[in-house]
Tab-separated table of C-alpha atoms in Angstrom:
chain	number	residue	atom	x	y	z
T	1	UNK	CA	4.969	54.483	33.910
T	2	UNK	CA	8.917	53.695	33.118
T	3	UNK	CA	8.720	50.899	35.527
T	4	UNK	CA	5.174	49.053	33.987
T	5	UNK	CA	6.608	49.885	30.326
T	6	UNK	CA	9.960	48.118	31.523
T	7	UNK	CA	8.044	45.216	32.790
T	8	UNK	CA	5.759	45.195	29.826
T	9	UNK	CA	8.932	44.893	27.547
T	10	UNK	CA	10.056	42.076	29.825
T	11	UNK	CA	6.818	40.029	29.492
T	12	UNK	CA	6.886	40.422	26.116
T	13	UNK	CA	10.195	39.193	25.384
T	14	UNK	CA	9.433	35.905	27.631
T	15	UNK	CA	6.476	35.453	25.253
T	16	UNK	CA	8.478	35.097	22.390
T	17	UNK	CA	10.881	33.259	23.742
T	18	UNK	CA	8.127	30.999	24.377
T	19	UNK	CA	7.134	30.612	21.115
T	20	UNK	CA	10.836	30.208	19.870
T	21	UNK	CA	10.865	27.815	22.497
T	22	UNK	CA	7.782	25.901	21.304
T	23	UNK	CA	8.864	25.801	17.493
T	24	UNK	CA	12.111	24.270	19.087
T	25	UNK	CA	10.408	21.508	20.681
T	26	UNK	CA	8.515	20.394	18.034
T	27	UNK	CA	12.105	20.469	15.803
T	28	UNK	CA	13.231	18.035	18.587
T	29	UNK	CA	10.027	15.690	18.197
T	30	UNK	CA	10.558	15.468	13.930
T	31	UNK	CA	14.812	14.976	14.938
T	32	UNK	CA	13.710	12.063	17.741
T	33	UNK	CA	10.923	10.687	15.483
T	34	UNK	CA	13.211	10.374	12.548
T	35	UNK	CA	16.038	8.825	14.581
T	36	UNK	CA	13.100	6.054	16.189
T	37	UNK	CA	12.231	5.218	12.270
T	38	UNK	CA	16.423	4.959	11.605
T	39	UNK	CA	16.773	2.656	14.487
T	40	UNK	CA	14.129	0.512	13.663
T	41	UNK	CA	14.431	-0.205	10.566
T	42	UNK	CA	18.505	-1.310	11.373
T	43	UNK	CA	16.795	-3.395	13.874
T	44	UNK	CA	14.420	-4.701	11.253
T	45	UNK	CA	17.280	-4.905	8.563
T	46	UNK	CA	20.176	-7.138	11.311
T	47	UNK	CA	17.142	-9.155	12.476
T	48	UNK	CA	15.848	-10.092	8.548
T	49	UNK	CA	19.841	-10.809	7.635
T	50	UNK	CA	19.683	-13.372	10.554
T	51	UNK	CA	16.476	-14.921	9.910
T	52	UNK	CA	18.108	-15.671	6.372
T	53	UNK	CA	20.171	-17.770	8.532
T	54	UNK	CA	18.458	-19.587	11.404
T	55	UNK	CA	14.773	-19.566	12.609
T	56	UNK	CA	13.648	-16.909	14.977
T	57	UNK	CA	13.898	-19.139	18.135
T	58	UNK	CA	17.892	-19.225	17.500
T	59	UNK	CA	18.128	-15.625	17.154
T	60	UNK	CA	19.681	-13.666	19.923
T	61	UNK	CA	19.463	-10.137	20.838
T	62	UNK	CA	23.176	-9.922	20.566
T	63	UNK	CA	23.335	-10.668	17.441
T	64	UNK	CA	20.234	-8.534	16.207
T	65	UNK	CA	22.431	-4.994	17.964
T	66	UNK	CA	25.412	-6.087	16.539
T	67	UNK	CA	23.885	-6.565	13.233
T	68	UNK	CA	22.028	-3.436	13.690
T	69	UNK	CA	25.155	-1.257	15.581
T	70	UNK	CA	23.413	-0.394	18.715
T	71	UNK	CA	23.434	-1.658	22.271
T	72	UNK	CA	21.037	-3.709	23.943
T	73	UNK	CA	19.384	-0.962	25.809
T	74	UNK	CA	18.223	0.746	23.111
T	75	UNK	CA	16.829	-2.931	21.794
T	76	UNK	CA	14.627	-3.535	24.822
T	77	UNK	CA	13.353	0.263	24.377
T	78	UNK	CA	11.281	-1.249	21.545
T	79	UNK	CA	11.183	-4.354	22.071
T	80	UNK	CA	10.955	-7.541	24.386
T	81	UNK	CA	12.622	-9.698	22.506
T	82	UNK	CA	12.985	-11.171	19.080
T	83	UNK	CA	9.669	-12.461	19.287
T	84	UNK	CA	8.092	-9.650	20.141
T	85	UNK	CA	10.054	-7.866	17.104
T	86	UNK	CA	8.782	-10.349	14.674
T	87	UNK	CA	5.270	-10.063	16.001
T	88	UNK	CA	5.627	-6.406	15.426
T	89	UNK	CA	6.593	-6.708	11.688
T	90	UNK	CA	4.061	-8.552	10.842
T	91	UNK	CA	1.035	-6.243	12.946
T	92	UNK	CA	2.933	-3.272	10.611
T	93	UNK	CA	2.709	-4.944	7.734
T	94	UNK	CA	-1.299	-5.510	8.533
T	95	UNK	CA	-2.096	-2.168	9.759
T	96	UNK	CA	-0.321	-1.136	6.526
T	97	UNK	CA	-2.714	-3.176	4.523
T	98	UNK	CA	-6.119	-2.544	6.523
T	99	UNK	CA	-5.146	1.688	5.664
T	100	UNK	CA	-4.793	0.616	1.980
T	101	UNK	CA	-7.957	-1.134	2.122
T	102	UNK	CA	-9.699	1.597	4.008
T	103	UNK	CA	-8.662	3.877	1.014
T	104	UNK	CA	-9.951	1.412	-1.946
T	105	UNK	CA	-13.531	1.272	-0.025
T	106	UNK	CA	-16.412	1.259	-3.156
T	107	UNK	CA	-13.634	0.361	-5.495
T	108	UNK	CA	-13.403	-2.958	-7.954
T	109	UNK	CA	-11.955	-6.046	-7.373
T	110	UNK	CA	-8.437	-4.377	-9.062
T	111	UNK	CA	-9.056	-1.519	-6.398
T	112	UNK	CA	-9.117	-4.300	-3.579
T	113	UNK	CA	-6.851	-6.311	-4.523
T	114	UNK	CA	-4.008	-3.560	-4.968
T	115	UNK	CA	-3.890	-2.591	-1.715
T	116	UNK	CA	-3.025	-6.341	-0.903
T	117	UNK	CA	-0.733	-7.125	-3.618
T	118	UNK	CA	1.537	-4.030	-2.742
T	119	UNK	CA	1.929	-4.916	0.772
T	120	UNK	CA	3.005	-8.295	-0.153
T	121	UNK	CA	5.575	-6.699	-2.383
T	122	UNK	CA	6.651	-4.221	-0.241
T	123	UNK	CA	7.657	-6.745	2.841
T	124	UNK	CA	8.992	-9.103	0.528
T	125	UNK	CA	11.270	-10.329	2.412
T	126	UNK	CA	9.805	-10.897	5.549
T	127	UNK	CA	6.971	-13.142	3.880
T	128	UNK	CA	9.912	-15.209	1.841
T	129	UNK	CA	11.241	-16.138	5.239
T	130	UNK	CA	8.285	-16.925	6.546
T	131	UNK	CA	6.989	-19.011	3.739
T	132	UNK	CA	9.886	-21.792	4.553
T	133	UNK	CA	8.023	-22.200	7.920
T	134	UNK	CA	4.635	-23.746	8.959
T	135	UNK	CA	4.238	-20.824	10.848
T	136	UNK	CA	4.965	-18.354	8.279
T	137	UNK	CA	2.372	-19.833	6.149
T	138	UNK	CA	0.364	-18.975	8.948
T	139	UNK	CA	1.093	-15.458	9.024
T	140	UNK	CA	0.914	-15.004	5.301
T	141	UNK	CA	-2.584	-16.463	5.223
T	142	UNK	CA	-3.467	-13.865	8.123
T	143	UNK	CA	-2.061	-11.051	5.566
T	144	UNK	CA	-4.185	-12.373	2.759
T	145	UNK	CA	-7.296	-13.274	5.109
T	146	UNK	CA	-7.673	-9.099	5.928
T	147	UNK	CA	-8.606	-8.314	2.398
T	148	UNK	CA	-10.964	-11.711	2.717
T	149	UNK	CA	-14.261	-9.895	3.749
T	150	UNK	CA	-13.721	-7.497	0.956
T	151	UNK	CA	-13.167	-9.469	-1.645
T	152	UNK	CA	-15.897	-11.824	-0.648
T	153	UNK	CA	-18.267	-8.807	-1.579
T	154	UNK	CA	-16.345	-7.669	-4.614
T	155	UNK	CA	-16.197	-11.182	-6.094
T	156	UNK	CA	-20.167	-11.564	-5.011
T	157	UNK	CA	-21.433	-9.417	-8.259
T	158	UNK	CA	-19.660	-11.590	-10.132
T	159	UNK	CA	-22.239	-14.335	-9.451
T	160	UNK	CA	-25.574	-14.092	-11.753
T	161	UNK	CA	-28.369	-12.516	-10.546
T	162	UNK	CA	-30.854	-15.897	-11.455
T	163	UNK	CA	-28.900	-18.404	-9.563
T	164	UNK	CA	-30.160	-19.176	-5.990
T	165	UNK	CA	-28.950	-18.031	-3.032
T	166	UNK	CA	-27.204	-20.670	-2.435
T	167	UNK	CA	-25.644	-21.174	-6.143
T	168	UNK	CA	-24.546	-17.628	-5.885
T	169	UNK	CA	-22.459	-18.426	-2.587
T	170	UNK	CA	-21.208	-21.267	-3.815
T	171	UNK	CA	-19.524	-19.349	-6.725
T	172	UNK	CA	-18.232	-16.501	-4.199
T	173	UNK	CA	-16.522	-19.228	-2.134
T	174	UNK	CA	-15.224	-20.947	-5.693
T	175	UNK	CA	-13.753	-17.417	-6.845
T	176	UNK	CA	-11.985	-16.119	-3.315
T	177	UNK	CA	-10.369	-19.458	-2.920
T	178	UNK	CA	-9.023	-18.612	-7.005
T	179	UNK	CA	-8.325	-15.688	-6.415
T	180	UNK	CA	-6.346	-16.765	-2.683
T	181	UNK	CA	-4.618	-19.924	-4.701
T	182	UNK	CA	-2.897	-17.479	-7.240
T	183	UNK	CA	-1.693	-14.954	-4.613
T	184	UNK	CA	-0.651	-17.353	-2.613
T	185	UNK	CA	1.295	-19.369	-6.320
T	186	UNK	CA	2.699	-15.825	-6.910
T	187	UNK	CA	4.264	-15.353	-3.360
T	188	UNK	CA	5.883	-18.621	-3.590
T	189	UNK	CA	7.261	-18.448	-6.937
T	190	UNK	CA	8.916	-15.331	-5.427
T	191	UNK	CA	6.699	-12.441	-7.029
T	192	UNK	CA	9.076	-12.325	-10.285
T	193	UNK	CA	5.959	-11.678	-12.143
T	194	UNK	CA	4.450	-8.093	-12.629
T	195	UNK	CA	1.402	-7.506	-9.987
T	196	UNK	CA	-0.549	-5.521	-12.080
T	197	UNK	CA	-0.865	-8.645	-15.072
T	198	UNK	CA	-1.362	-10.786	-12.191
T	199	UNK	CA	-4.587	-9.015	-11.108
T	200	UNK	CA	-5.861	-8.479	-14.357
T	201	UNK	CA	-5.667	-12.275	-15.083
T	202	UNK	CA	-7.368	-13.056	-11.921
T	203	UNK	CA	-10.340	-10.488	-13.033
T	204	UNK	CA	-10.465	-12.090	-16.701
T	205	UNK	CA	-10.529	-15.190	-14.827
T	206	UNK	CA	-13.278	-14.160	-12.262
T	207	UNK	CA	-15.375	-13.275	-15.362
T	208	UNK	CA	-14.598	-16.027	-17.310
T	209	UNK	CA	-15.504	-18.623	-14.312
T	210	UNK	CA	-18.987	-16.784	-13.620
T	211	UNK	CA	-20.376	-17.391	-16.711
T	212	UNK	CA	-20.797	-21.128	-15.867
C-alpha cells in the first residue's frame, strides 16, 4: 500500500508539473508572438524611412536591418526580399480592410465607407509613397477597389425606384466613380482634412446627385 501511495504521489506531482509546464508554454508563445510583431514593425518602420528616399528596386536588405537593428537572418525569416516585404504591407493593409468591411455588413454607405477611410489613414504613409509611383497608384486603387462591390450596392438605393434598369445603373456607376474621385482627391491632398466631414459630404452629395 506504502509503495502504490508513493507512486500515486509521484504521478501526481508529474501531472502538475505538466500543467505548470503547459501554462509556461503558452507564456513563451504571447513572449515570441510579441517579439515577431516588434521585429516587424522595425522592419516595416527602416524599410518606409528608405522608401522616403529611393524607390523599392534601390532598396537593399542591408540597409532595411541596419535601419531596423537586426541581422539579415532574421530578415529572410520573414521575408524574401524587399519586394516581397512591400507586397506584404500592402496584403495587411487589405486583409485589414476586408475584416472592417466584414464588420459594417447591412450598414449605410457611412458604415461602408468607414472601414475604408480608416485604413487609408492608418497606413498613411505607405500609400503617400506609393502615390508618387505609377505603381502605387496601382495599389491604392486595389485598396479602394475592395470596398467597390459594397458600395456599388449601398450607392444602388440611392437610384429612384421609377427609372429603368438601365437609368438606375447608370446612376450607380455615376455615384461610385464620385464617391472613388474624392477618396482618391483626399489621399492626394495628404488626408489633412477630417474623414468623418469627408464622408458626410460624399452622402449629402450622393443624395443631392440622385434626385436628377
Amino acid at each position: 500500500m506504502k509503495n502504490r501511495c508513493a507512486t500515486d504521489n509521484r504521478w501526481r506531482g508529474v501531472g502538475k508539473g505538466g500543467r505548470k509546464g503547459g501554462s509556461v508554454g503558452k507564456k513563451k508563445e504571447v513572449k515570441m508572438d510579441i517579439r515577431v510583431r516588434y521585429t516587424k514593425q522595425a522592419i516595416a518602420g527602416a524599410f518606409l524611412e528608405r522608401l522616403e528616399e529611393k524607390p523599392v528596386n534601390r532598396i537593399t536588405v542591408r540597409e532595411v536591418c541596419d535601419g531596423a537593428g537586426i541581422n539579415r537572418s532574421t530578415f529572410y525569416k520573414y521575408y524574401h526580399d524587399c519586394f516581397d516585404l512591400m507586397e506584404q504591407l500592402e496584403n495587411e493593409a487589405l486583409l485589414q480592410m476586408d475584416q472592417l468591411l466584414d464588420q459594417a455588413k447591412n450598414g449605410g454607405l457611412t458604415e461602408i465607407l468607414t472601414p475604408t477611410m480608416q485604413t487609408l489613414k492608418e497606413h498613411q504613409k505607405l500609400i503617400r509613397l506609393h502615390l508618387r509611383s505609377d505603381e502605387g497608384s496601382r495599389f491604392v486603387r486595389k485598396l479602394v477597389g475592395h470596398s467597390l462591390a459594397r458600395l456599388e450596392l449601398e450607392l444602388s438605393g440611392f437610384a429612384r425606384s421609377e427609372l429603368s434598369l438601365e437609368e438606375r445603373d447608370r446612376v450607380k456607376a455615376f455615384l461610385v466613380g464620385g464617391c472613388i474621385g474624392v477618396i482618391e482627391y483626399w489621399m492626394y491632398g495628404g488626408m489633412r482634412q477630417d474623414s468623418q466631414e469627408v464622408m458626410d459630404s460624399m452622402e449629402r452629395l450622393c443624395r443631392l446627385l440622385s434626385k436628377y
